[in-house]
JSON list of C-alpha atoms in Angstrom, two decimals:
[
{"chain": "A", "resi": 172, "resn": "ASP", "atom": "CA", "xyz": [16.94, -11.11, 3.22]},
{"chain": "A", "resi": 173, "resn": "THR", "atom": "CA", "xyz": [16.25, -7.19, 3.78]},
{"chain": "A", "resi": 174, "resn": "GLY", "atom": "CA", "xyz": [13.29, -5.37, 2.61]},
{"chain": "A", "resi": 175, "resn": "VAL", "atom": "CA", "xyz": [12.25, -2.86, 0.84]},
{"chain": "A", "resi": 176, "resn": "SER", "atom": "CA", "xyz": [14.70, 0.36, 2.79]},
{"chain": "A", "resi": 177, "resn": "GLN", "atom": "CA", "xyz": [14.46, 3.69, 2.98]},
{"chain": "A", "resi": 178, "resn": "ASP", "atom": "CA", "xyz": [16.18, 7.19, 3.18]},
{"chain": "A", "resi": 179, "resn": "PRO", "atom": "CA", "xyz": [15.08, 9.38, 5.33]},
{"chain": "A", "resi": 180, "resn": "ARG", "atom": "CA", "xyz": [12.38, 8.08, 7.20]},
{"chain": "A", "resi": 181, "resn": "HIS", "atom": "CA", "xyz": [11.41, 12.09, 8.34]},
{"chain": "A", "resi": 182, "resn": "LYS", "atom": "CA", "xyz": [11.76, 15.14, 7.20]},
{"chain": "A", "resi": 183, "resn": "ILE", "atom": "CA", "xyz": [11.45, 18.57, 7.64]},
{"chain": "A", "resi": 184, "resn": "THR", "atom": "CA", "xyz": [12.08, 21.57, 5.08]},
{"chain": "A", "resi": 185, "resn": "LYS", "atom": "CA", "xyz": [10.21, 24.17, 4.70]},
{"chain": "A", "resi": 186, "resn": "ARG", "atom": "CA", "xyz": [8.14, 25.87, 2.37]},
{"chain": "A", "resi": 187, "resn": "GLY", "atom": "CA", "xyz": [10.09, 25.95, -1.62]},
{"chain": "A", "resi": 188, "resn": "GLN", "atom": "CA", "xyz": [13.49, 23.76, -0.26]},
{"chain": "A", "resi": 189, "resn": "ASN", "atom": "CA", "xyz": [13.34, 20.63, -3.11]},
{"chain": "A", "resi": 190, "resn": "VAL", "atom": "CA", "xyz": [14.19, 17.77, -1.39]},
{"chain": "A", "resi": 191, "resn": "THR", "atom": "CA", "xyz": [14.75, 13.84, -1.80]},
{"chain": "A", "resi": 192, "resn": "PHE", "atom": "CA", "xyz": [14.48, 10.00, -0.64]},
{"chain": "A", "resi": 193, "resn": "ARG", "atom": "CA", "xyz": [15.60, 7.47, -1.72]},
{"chain": "A", "resi": 194, "resn": "CYS", "atom": "CA", "xyz": [14.39, 3.35, -2.07]},
{"chain": "A", "resi": 195, "resn": "ASP", "atom": "CA", "xyz": [16.58, 0.37, -2.26]},
{"chain": "A", "resi": 196, "resn": "PRO", "atom": "CA", "xyz": [13.95, -2.42, -2.83]},
{"chain": "A", "resi": 197, "resn": "ILE", "atom": "CA", "xyz": [13.60, -5.92, -2.51]},
{"chain": "A", "resi": 198, "resn": "SER", "atom": "CA", "xyz": [17.09, -7.14, -4.41]},
{"chain": "A", "resi": 199, "resn": "GLU", "atom": "CA", "xyz": [15.07, -9.69, -6.75]},
{"chain": "A", "resi": 200, "resn": "HIS", "atom": "CA", "xyz": [12.95, -6.76, -7.41]},
{"chain": "A", "resi": 201, "resn": "ASN", "atom": "CA", "xyz": [12.37, -5.30, -10.73]},
{"chain": "A", "resi": 202, "resn": "ARG", "atom": "CA", "xyz": [9.10, -3.29, -10.62]},
{"chain": "A", "resi": 203, "resn": "LEU", "atom": "CA", "xyz": [8.86, -0.40, -8.46]},
{"chain": "A", "resi": 204, "resn": "TYR", "atom": "CA", "xyz": [6.41, 1.59, -6.91]},
{"chain": "A", "resi": 205, "resn": "TRP", "atom": "CA", "xyz": [5.39, 5.35, -4.99]},
{"chain": "A", "resi": 206, "resn": "TYR", "atom": "CA", "xyz": [2.55, 5.88, -2.68]},
{"chain": "A", "resi": 207, "resn": "ARG", "atom": "CA", "xyz": [1.51, 8.43, -1.09]},
{"chain": "A", "resi": 208, "resn": "GLN", "atom": "CA", "xyz": [0.21, 8.25, 1.89]},
{"chain": "A", "resi": 209, "resn": "THR", "atom": "CA", "xyz": [-1.77, 11.78, 3.73]},
{"chain": "A", "resi": 210, "resn": "LEU", "atom": "CA", "xyz": [-3.41, 11.31, 7.56]},
{"chain": "A", "resi": 211, "resn": "GLY", "atom": "CA", "xyz": [-6.74, 9.22, 7.69]},
{"chain": "A", "resi": 212, "resn": "GLN", "atom": "CA", "xyz": [-6.49, 7.63, 4.34]},
{"chain": "A", "resi": 213, "resn": "GLY", "atom": "CA", "xyz": [-4.88, 4.82, 2.46]},
{"chain": "A", "resi": 214, "resn": "PRO", "atom": "CA", "xyz": [-1.97, 4.75, -0.25]},
{"chain": "A", "resi": 215, "resn": "GLU", "atom": "CA", "xyz": [-2.74, 6.34, -3.25]},
{"chain": "A", "resi": 216, "resn": "PHE", "atom": "CA", "xyz": [-0.47, 5.25, -6.79]},
{"chain": "A", "resi": 217, "resn": "LEU", "atom": "CA", "xyz": [2.03, 7.64, -7.91]},
{"chain": "A", "resi": 218, "resn": "THR", "atom": "CA", "xyz": [4.47, 5.73, -10.22]},
{"chain": "A", "resi": 219, "resn": "TYR", "atom": "CA", "xyz": [5.73, 2.52, -11.88]},
{"chain": "A", "resi": 220, "resn": "PHE", "atom": "CA", "xyz": [9.16, 1.58, -12.87]},
{"chain": "A", "resi": 221, "resn": "GLN", "atom": "CA", "xyz": [10.30, -1.80, -14.37]},
{"chain": "A", "resi": 222, "resn": "ASN", "atom": "CA", "xyz": [13.55, -2.31, -14.11]},
{"chain": "A", "resi": 223, "resn": "GLU", "atom": "CA", "xyz": [15.02, 1.68, -15.42]},
{"chain": "A", "resi": 224, "resn": "ALA", "atom": "CA", "xyz": [11.57, 2.99, -17.04]},
{"chain": "A", "resi": 225, "resn": "GLN", "atom": "CA", "xyz": [9.06, 4.67, -15.64]},
{"chain": "A", "resi": 226, "resn": "LEU", "atom": "CA", "xyz": [6.24, 2.71, -17.07]},
{"chain": "A", "resi": 227, "resn": "GLU", "atom": "CA", "xyz": [2.76, 5.23, -15.81]},
{"chain": "A", "resi": 228, "resn": "LYS", "atom": "CA", "xyz": [2.01, 8.57, -13.81]},
{"chain": "A", "resi": 229, "resn": "SER", "atom": "CA", "xyz": [-0.51, 9.20, -12.03]},
{"chain": "A", "resi": 230, "resn": "ARG", "atom": "CA", "xyz": [-1.51, 12.72, -12.39]},
{"chain": "A", "resi": 231, "resn": "LEU", "atom": "CA", "xyz": [-1.03, 13.28, -9.11]},
{"chain": "A", "resi": 232, "resn": "LEU", "atom": "CA", "xyz": [2.30, 13.53, -10.20]},
{"chain": "A", "resi": 233, "resn": "SER", "atom": "CA", "xyz": [2.74, 16.88, -10.65]},
{"chain": "A", "resi": 234, "resn": "ASP", "atom": "CA", "xyz": [5.99, 18.00, -12.96]},
{"chain": "A", "resi": 235, "resn": "ARG", "atom": "CA", "xyz": [6.76, 19.29, -9.68]},
{"chain": "A", "resi": 236, "resn": "PHE", "atom": "CA", "xyz": [7.54, 15.51, -8.85]},
{"chain": "A", "resi": 237, "resn": "SER", "atom": "CA", "xyz": [10.36, 13.52, -11.09]},
{"chain": "A", "resi": 238, "resn": "ALA", "atom": "CA", "xyz": [10.91, 10.10, -10.48]},
{"chain": "A", "resi": 239, "resn": "GLU", "atom": "CA", "xyz": [13.59, 7.86, -11.21]},
{"chain": "A", "resi": 240, "resn": "ARG", "atom": "CA", "xyz": [15.54, 4.49, -11.07]},
{"chain": "A", "resi": 241, "resn": "PRO", "atom": "CA", "xyz": [18.97, 4.85, -13.05]},
{"chain": "A", "resi": 242, "resn": "LYS", "atom": "CA", "xyz": [20.34, 1.39, -13.11]},
{"chain": "A", "resi": 243, "resn": "GLY", "atom": "CA", "xyz": [16.91, -0.21, -12.31]},
{"chain": "A", "resi": 244, "resn": "SER", "atom": "CA", "xyz": [18.23, -0.95, -9.10]},
{"chain": "A", "resi": 245, "resn": "PHE", "atom": "CA", "xyz": [17.84, 2.14, -6.32]},
{"chain": "A", "resi": 246, "resn": "SER", "atom": "CA", "xyz": [14.91, 4.35, -6.74]},
{"chain": "A", "resi": 247, "resn": "THR", "atom": "CA", "xyz": [14.94, 8.48, -6.08]},
{"chain": "A", "resi": 248, "resn": "LEU", "atom": "CA", "xyz": [12.06, 11.08, -5.49]},
{"chain": "A", "resi": 249, "resn": "GLU", "atom": "CA", "xyz": [12.74, 14.10, -5.86]},
{"chain": "A", "resi": 250, "resn": "ILE", "atom": "CA", "xyz": [9.93, 17.40, -5.06]},
{"chain": "A", "resi": 251, "resn": "GLN", "atom": "CA", "xyz": [10.71, 20.56, -5.89]},
{"chain": "A", "resi": 252, "resn": "ARG", "atom": "CA", "xyz": [9.60, 23.37, -4.88]},
{"chain": "A", "resi": 253, "resn": "THR", "atom": "CA", "xyz": [8.08, 22.26, -2.19]},
{"chain": "A", "resi": 254, "resn": "GLU", "atom": "CA", "xyz": [4.61, 23.33, -1.31]},
{"chain": "A", "resi": 255, "resn": "GLN", "atom": "CA", "xyz": [2.30, 23.04, 2.50]},
{"chain": "A", "resi": 256, "resn": "GLY", "atom": "CA", "xyz": [0.07, 20.48, 1.04]},
{"chain": "A", "resi": 257, "resn": "ASP", "atom": "CA", "xyz": [2.96, 17.52, 0.07]},
{"chain": "A", "resi": 258, "resn": "SER", "atom": "CA", "xyz": [3.17, 17.10, 4.03]},
{"chain": "A", "resi": 259, "resn": "ALA", "atom": "CA", "xyz": [2.29, 13.37, 3.45]},
{"chain": "A", "resi": 260, "resn": "MET", "atom": "CA", "xyz": [4.25, 9.88, 4.24]},
{"chain": "A", "resi": 261, "resn": "TYR", "atom": "CA", "xyz": [6.06, 8.06, 0.40]},
{"chain": "A", "resi": 262, "resn": "LEU", "atom": "CA", "xyz": [5.73, 4.35, 0.45]},
{"chain": "A", "resi": 263, "resn": "CYS", "atom": "CA", "xyz": [7.97, 3.35, -1.62]},
{"chain": "A", "resi": 264, "resn": "ALA", "atom": "CA", "xyz": [6.61, -0.76, -2.54]},
{"chain": "A", "resi": 265, "resn": "SER", "atom": "CA", "xyz": [8.78, -3.50, -5.14]},
{"chain": "A", "resi": 266, "resn": "SER", "atom": "CA", "xyz": [8.09, -6.67, -6.13]},
{"chain": "A", "resi": 267, "resn": "LEU", "atom": "CA", "xyz": [8.84, -9.36, -9.19]},
{"chain": "A", "resi": 268, "resn": "SER", "atom": "CA", "xyz": [7.33, -8.88, -12.84]},
{"chain": "A", "resi": 269, "resn": "THR", "atom": "CA", "xyz": [5.93, -12.48, -13.11]},
{"chain": "A", "resi": 270, "resn": "GLY", "atom": "CA", "xyz": [2.23, -11.60, -14.00]},
{"chain": "A", "resi": 271, "resn": "GLY", "atom": "CA", "xyz": [-0.93, -12.01, -12.66]},
{"chain": "A", "resi": 272, "resn": "SER", "atom": "CA", "xyz": [-3.15, -9.88, -10.43]},
{"chain": "A", "resi": 273, "resn": "GLY", "atom": "CA", "xyz": [-0.92, -12.28, -7.14]},
{"chain": "A", "resi": 274, "resn": "ASN", "atom": "CA", "xyz": [2.51, -10.49, -6.36]},
{"chain": "A", "resi": 275, "resn": "THR", "atom": "CA", "xyz": [3.23, -9.92, -4.23]},
{"chain": "A", "resi": 276, "resn": "ILE", "atom": "CA", "xyz": [3.41, -5.53, -3.38]},
{"chain": "A", "resi": 277, "resn": "TYR", "atom": "CA", "xyz": [6.30, -5.67, -0.67]},
{"chain": "A", "resi": 278, "resn": "PHE", "atom": "CA", "xyz": [6.32, -1.96, 1.42]},
{"chain": "A", "resi": 279, "resn": "GLY", "atom": "CA", "xyz": [8.98, 0.09, 3.02]},
{"chain": "A", "resi": 280, "resn": "GLU", "atom": "CA", "xyz": [8.62, 1.94, 6.01]},
{"chain": "A", "resi": 281, "resn": "GLY", "atom": "CA", "xyz": [8.00, 4.93, 4.27]},
{"chain": "A", "resi": 282, "resn": "SER", "atom": "CA", "xyz": [9.03, 8.88, 4.14]},
{"chain": "A", "resi": 283, "resn": "TRP", "atom": "CA", "xyz": [7.62, 11.46, 6.18]},
{"chain": "A", "resi": 284, "resn": "LEU", "atom": "CA", "xyz": [7.74, 14.73, 4.79]},
{"chain": "A", "resi": 285, "resn": "THR", "atom": "CA", "xyz": [6.19, 17.55, 6.87]},
{"chain": "A", "resi": 286, "resn": "VAL", "atom": "CA", "xyz": [6.40, 20.87, 5.39]},
{"chain": "A", "resi": 287, "resn": "VAL", "atom": "CA", "xyz": [6.72, 24.12, 7.23]},
{"chain": "B", "resi": 61, "resn": "ALA", "atom": "CA", "xyz": [-14.57, 3.17, -10.85]},
{"chain": "B", "resi": 62, "resn": "GLN", "atom": "CA", "xyz": [-12.51, 1.19, -9.23]},
{"chain": "B", "resi": 63, "resn": "LYS", "atom": "CA", "xyz": [-12.42, 1.36, -5.73]},
{"chain": "B", "resi": 64, "resn": "ILE", "atom": "CA", "xyz": [-11.97, 0.00, -2.25]},
{"chain": "B", "resi": 65, "resn": "THR", "atom": "CA", "xyz": [-14.67, 1.14, 1.11]},
{"chain": "B", "resi": 66, "resn": "GLN", "atom": "CA", "xyz": [-13.27, 0.28, 4.54]},
{"chain": "B", "resi": 67, "resn": "THR", "atom": "CA", "xyz": [-17.22, 1.79, 6.09]},
{"chain": "B", "resi": 68, "resn": "GLN", "atom": "CA", "xyz": [-15.48, 0.12, 9.70]},
{"chain": "B", "resi": 69, "resn": "PRO", "atom": "CA", "xyz": [-13.20, 3.08, 10.93]},
{"chain": "B", "resi": 70, "resn": "GLY", "atom": "CA", "xyz": [-12.19, 2.38, 14.50]},
{"chain": "B", "resi": 71, "resn": "MET", "atom": "CA", "xyz": [-13.19, -1.32, 15.65]},
{"chain": "B", "resi": 72, "resn": "PHE", "atom": "CA", "xyz": [-12.86, -3.32, 19.35]},
{"chain": "B", "resi": 73, "resn": "VAL", "atom": "CA", "xyz": [-11.78, -6.33, 20.23]},
{"chain": "B", "resi": 74, "resn": "GLN", "atom": "CA", "xyz": [-11.02, -8.16, 23.43]},
{"chain": "B", "resi": 75, "resn": "GLU", "atom": "CA", "xyz": [-7.37, -9.98, 23.88]},
{"chain": "B", "resi": 76, "resn": "LYS", "atom": "CA", "xyz": [-8.25, -13.56, 22.89]},
{"chain": "B", "resi": 77, "resn": "GLU", "atom": "CA", "xyz": [-10.84, -13.43, 20.20]},
{"chain": "B", "resi": 78, "resn": "ALA", "atom": "CA", "xyz": [-11.79, -13.07, 16.53]},
{"chain": "B", "resi": 79, "resn": "VAL", "atom": "CA", "xyz": [-12.46, -9.63, 14.69]},
{"chain": "B", "resi": 80, "resn": "THR", "atom": "CA", "xyz": [-13.72, -9.00, 10.94]},
{"chain": "B", "resi": 81, "resn": "LEU", "atom": "CA", "xyz": [-13.28, -6.26, 9.07]},
{"chain": "B", "resi": 82, "resn": "ASP", "atom": "CA", "xyz": [-15.51, -5.85, 6.19]},
{"chain": "B", "resi": 83, "resn": "CYS", "atom": "CA", "xyz": [-13.92, -3.96, 2.98]},
{"chain": "B", "resi": 84, "resn": "THR", "atom": "CA", "xyz": [-16.21, -4.53, -0.54]},
{"chain": "B", "resi": 85, "resn": "TYR", "atom": "CA", "xyz": [-14.79, -3.97, -3.42]},
{"chain": "B", "resi": 86, "resn": "ASP", "atom": "CA", "xyz": [-15.82, -2.46, -6.70]},
{"chain": "B", "resi": 87, "resn": "THR", "atom": "CA", "xyz": [-14.42, -3.21, -10.24]},
{"chain": "B", "resi": 88, "resn": "SER", "atom": "CA", "xyz": [-16.24, -4.66, -13.83]},
{"chain": "B", "resi": 89, "resn": "ASP", "atom": "CA", "xyz": [-13.01, -6.95, -14.04]},
{"chain": "B", "resi": 90, "resn": "PRO", "atom": "CA", "xyz": [-13.09, -10.11, -14.36]},
{"chain": "B", "resi": 91, "resn": "SER", "atom": "CA", "xyz": [-9.64, -11.31, -12.95]},
{"chain": "B", "resi": 92, "resn": "TYR", "atom": "CA", "xyz": [-8.83, -9.08, -10.32]},
{"chain": "B", "resi": 93, "resn": "GLY", "atom": "CA", "xyz": [-7.17, -9.25, -7.03]},
{"chain": "B", "resi": 94, "resn": "LEU", "atom": "CA", "xyz": [-7.33, -8.51, -3.42]},
{"chain": "B", "resi": 95, "resn": "PHE", "atom": "CA", "xyz": [-4.59, -7.69, -0.44]},
{"chain": "B", "resi": 96, "resn": "TRP", "atom": "CA", "xyz": [-4.63, -6.86, 3.29]},
{"chain": "B", "resi": 97, "resn": "TYR", "atom": "CA", "xyz": [-2.13, -5.44, 4.35]},
{"chain": "B", "resi": 98, "resn": "LYS", "atom": "CA", "xyz": [-1.66, -3.93, 8.05]},
{"chain": "B", "resi": 99, "resn": "GLN", "atom": "CA", "xyz": [-0.04, -0.53, 9.42]},
{"chain": "B", "resi": 100, "resn": "PRO", "atom": "CA", "xyz": [1.43, 0.09, 12.97]},
{"chain": "B", "resi": 101, "resn": "SER", "atom": "CA", "xyz": [2.11, 3.11, 13.66]},
{"chain": "B", "resi": 102, "resn": "SER", "atom": "CA", "xyz": [6.01, 2.85, 12.41]},
{"chain": "B", "resi": 103, "resn": "GLY", "atom": "CA", "xyz": [4.50, 3.37, 8.73]},
{"chain": "B", "resi": 104, "resn": "GLU", "atom": "CA", "xyz": [5.14, 0.03, 7.76]},
{"chain": "B", "resi": 105, "resn": "MET", "atom": "CA", "xyz": [2.71, -1.28, 5.30]},
{"chain": "B", "resi": 106, "resn": "ILE", "atom": "CA", "xyz": [2.49, -5.05, 6.50]},
{"chain": "B", "resi": 107, "resn": "PHE", "atom": "CA", "xyz": [1.07, -8.12, 4.19]},
{"chain": "B", "resi": 108, "resn": "LEU", "atom": "CA", "xyz": [-0.72, -10.49, 5.42]},
{"chain": "B", "resi": 109, "resn": "ILE", "atom": "CA", "xyz": [-2.85, -12.28, 2.89]},
{"chain": "B", "resi": 110, "resn": "TYR", "atom": "CA", "xyz": [-4.30, -12.77, -0.62]},
{"chain": "B", "resi": 111, "resn": "GLN", "atom": "CA", "xyz": [-7.39, -13.74, -2.53]},
{"chain": "B", "resi": 112, "resn": "GLY", "atom": "CA", "xyz": [-7.92, -14.00, -6.24]},
{"chain": "B", "resi": 113, "resn": "SER", "atom": "CA", "xyz": [-10.57, -13.65, -7.39]},
{"chain": "B", "resi": 114, "resn": "TYR", "atom": "CA", "xyz": [-10.58, -16.85, -9.12]},
{"chain": "B", "resi": 115, "resn": "ASP", "atom": "CA", "xyz": [-9.61, -18.56, -6.15]},
{"chain": "B", "resi": 116, "resn": "GLN", "atom": "CA", "xyz": [-12.06, -20.67, -5.00]},
{"chain": "B", "resi": 117, "resn": "GLN", "atom": "CA", "xyz": [-11.19, -21.24, -1.61]},
{"chain": "B", "resi": 118, "resn": "ASN", "atom": "CA", "xyz": [-10.91, -18.58, 1.23]},
{"chain": "B", "resi": 119, "resn": "ALA", "atom": "CA", "xyz": [-7.24, -17.54, 1.71]},
{"chain": "B", "resi": 120, "resn": "THR", "atom": "CA", "xyz": [-5.98, -18.74, 5.14]},
{"chain": "B", "resi": 121, "resn": "GLU", "atom": "CA", "xyz": [-2.98, -17.17, 6.30]},
{"chain": "B", "resi": 122, "resn": "GLY", "atom": "CA", "xyz": [-2.33, -18.63, 10.17]},
{"chain": "B", "resi": 123, "resn": "ARG", "atom": "CA", "xyz": [-4.79, -16.08, 12.25]},
{"chain": "B", "resi": 124, "resn": "TYR", "atom": "CA", "xyz": [-5.63, -14.03, 9.55]},
{"chain": "B", "resi": 125, "resn": "SER", "atom": "CA", "xyz": [-8.58, -15.71, 7.18]},
{"chain": "B", "resi": 126, "resn": "LEU", "atom": "CA", "xyz": [-10.65, -13.94, 4.10]},
{"chain": "B", "resi": 127, "resn": "ASN", "atom": "CA", "xyz": [-14.05, -14.10, 4.16]},
{"chain": "B", "resi": 128, "resn": "PHE", "atom": "CA", "xyz": [-14.33, -13.56, 0.00]},
{"chain": "B", "resi": 129, "resn": "GLN", "atom": "CA", "xyz": [-17.78, -13.54, -1.55]},
{"chain": "B", "resi": 130, "resn": "LYS", "atom": "CA", "xyz": [-17.23, -12.45, -4.57]},
{"chain": "B", "resi": 131, "resn": "ALA", "atom": "CA", "xyz": [-21.53, -12.27, -5.55]},
{"chain": "B", "resi": 132, "resn": "ARG", "atom": "CA", "xyz": [-21.18, -9.55, -2.93]},
{"chain": "B", "resi": 133, "resn": "LYS", "atom": "CA", "xyz": [-18.17, -7.76, -3.61]},
{"chain": "B", "resi": 134, "resn": "SER", "atom": "CA", "xyz": [-16.83, -8.14, -0.51]},
{"chain": "B", "resi": 135, "resn": "ALA", "atom": "CA", "xyz": [-13.53, -9.51, 1.23]},
{"chain": "B", "resi": 136, "resn": "ASN", "atom": "CA", "xyz": [-12.99, -8.79, 4.54]},
{"chain": "B", "resi": 137, "resn": "LEU", "atom": "CA", "xyz": [-10.58, -9.78, 6.72]},
{"chain": "B", "resi": 138, "resn": "VAL", "atom": "CA", "xyz": [-11.43, -12.38, 9.50]},
{"chain": "B", "resi": 139, "resn": "ILE", "atom": "CA", "xyz": [-8.43, -12.17, 12.58]},
{"chain": "B", "resi": 140, "resn": "SER", "atom": "CA", "xyz": [-8.31, -15.35, 15.22]},
{"chain": "B", "resi": 141, "resn": "ALA", "atom": "CA", "xyz": [-7.53, -15.32, 18.84]},
{"chain": "B", "resi": 142, "resn": "SER", "atom": "CA", "xyz": [-6.89, -11.17, 18.94]},
{"chain": "B", "resi": 143, "resn": "GLN", "atom": "CA", "xyz": [-2.93, -10.44, 20.32]},
{"chain": "B", "resi": 144, "resn": "LEU", "atom": "CA", "xyz": [-2.29, -6.66, 21.72]},
{"chain": "B", "resi": 145, "resn": "GLY", "atom": "CA", "xyz": [0.14, -6.73, 19.07]},
{"chain": "B", "resi": 146, "resn": "ASP", "atom": "CA", "xyz": [-2.72, -6.43, 16.52]},
{"chain": "B", "resi": 147, "resn": "SER", "atom": "CA", "xyz": [-3.37, -2.99, 17.36]},
{"chain": "B", "resi": 148, "resn": "ALA", "atom": "CA", "xyz": [-3.06, -1.28, 14.04]},
{"chain": "B", "resi": 149, "resn": "MET", "atom": "CA", "xyz": [-4.45, 0.29, 11.11]},
{"chain": "B", "resi": 150, "resn": "TYR", "atom": "CA", "xyz": [-5.48, -2.49, 8.46]},
{"chain": "B", "resi": 151, "resn": "PHE", "atom": "CA", "xyz": [-6.41, -0.91, 4.63]},
{"chain": "B", "resi": 152, "resn": "CYS", "atom": "CA", "xyz": [-7.75, -3.82, 1.88]},
{"chain": "B", "resi": 153, "resn": "ALA", "atom": "CA", "xyz": [-6.63, -3.48, -1.41]},
{"chain": "B", "resi": 154, "resn": "MET", "atom": "CA", "xyz": [-7.16, -4.54, -4.83]},
{"chain": "B", "resi": 155, "resn": "ARG", "atom": "CA", "xyz": [-4.99, -5.47, -8.06]},
{"chain": "B", "resi": 156, "resn": "ARG", "atom": "CA", "xyz": [-6.96, -5.44, -11.36]},
{"chain": "B", "resi": 157, "resn": "PRO", "atom": "CA", "xyz": [-5.46, -5.92, -14.82]},
{"chain": "B", "resi": 158, "resn": "SER", "atom": "CA", "xyz": [-5.82, -2.36, -16.47]},
{"chain": "B", "resi": 159, "resn": "GLY", "atom": "CA", "xyz": [-2.54, -1.25, -16.58]},
{"chain": "B", "resi": 160, "resn": "GLY", "atom": "CA", "xyz": [-1.06, -4.83, -16.29]},
{"chain": "B", "resi": 161, "resn": "TYR", "atom": "CA", "xyz": [-1.99, -5.28, -12.99]},
{"chain": "B", "resi": 162, "resn": "ASN", "atom": "CA", "xyz": [0.42, -2.16, -12.18]},
{"chain": "B", "resi": 163, "resn": "LYS", "atom": "CA", "xyz": [-1.12, -1.06, -8.94]},
{"chain": "B", "resi": 164, "resn": "LEU", "atom": "CA", "xyz": [-3.65, -0.92, -5.32]},
{"chain": "B", "resi": 165, "resn": "ILE", "atom": "CA", "xyz": [-5.89, 0.59, -5.16]},
{"chain": "B", "resi": 166, "resn": "PHE", "atom": "CA", "xyz": [-6.55, 1.27, -1.72]},
{"chain": "B", "resi": 167, "resn": "GLY", "atom": "CA", "xyz": [-9.40, 1.55, 1.21]},
{"chain": "B", "resi": 168, "resn": "ALA", "atom": "CA", "xyz": [-9.43, 4.61, 3.88]},
{"chain": "B", "resi": 169, "resn": "GLY", "atom": "CA", "xyz": [-9.04, 1.51, 6.10]},
{"chain": "B", "resi": 170, "resn": "THR", "atom": "CA", "xyz": [-9.84, 0.57, 9.36]},
{"chain": "B", "resi": 171, "resn": "ARG", "atom": "CA", "xyz": [-8.09, 0.86, 12.81]},
{"chain": "B", "resi": 172, "resn": "LEU", "atom": "CA", "xyz": [-8.28, -2.31, 14.68]},
{"chain": "B", "resi": 173, "resn": "ALA", "atom": "CA", "xyz": [-7.78, -1.66, 18.98]},
{"chain": "B", "resi": 174, "resn": "VAL", "atom": "CA", "xyz": [-7.00, -4.56, 20.85]},
{"chain": "B", "resi": 175, "resn": "HIS", "atom": "CA", "xyz": [-7.74, -4.49, 24.42]},
{"chain": "B", "resi": 176, "resn": "PRO", "atom": "CA", "xyz": [-6.26, -7.04, 27.51]}
]
């Protein structure tokens, strides 16, 4: 049983470049989430998919950010025209959708982004 | 506003002793879930324990227990018999029905250092 996997684990990019992160959720999980975490803070919700449908987006997700989950399995998070403020760890998570508050959300190891 | 507060930026504990990490929350929803996650330096958020708002008993998972005081809106994590490997960041999080339990709201975290 593999957990949530993310790639790449680390990315250094120049300001203005585009970057893309990939997330492979736990295989039977139909919900997939993206969070962002900056130093000294807890993770903040960015967006959420149920199967291939993107059902919720945070106002933190500016127009430069786009997330997809084309076949309801893996997901990508693309950041266009990166800015130094985008430097953070981007965490992917997945869960089942059987309802209620108790479905555990399992996280990956995160993708660290540094914009120079 | 829905909010999680962790008032202890850092905690120290001697190996083999117990430690309590504080968490208070604010919500007007009668139904909610509370989670604790551990984040080692590698970055992965590791699920530790869950408490539902209607659960009558405090949750326990091995060396972890949750001291749930609903009237005080607190959900403190108790780690018994601390081990060196427990050194990490610990995050308290809440999940609410608003939006269909689709996201976790995290506190700022507590850094725990276990000393030999």
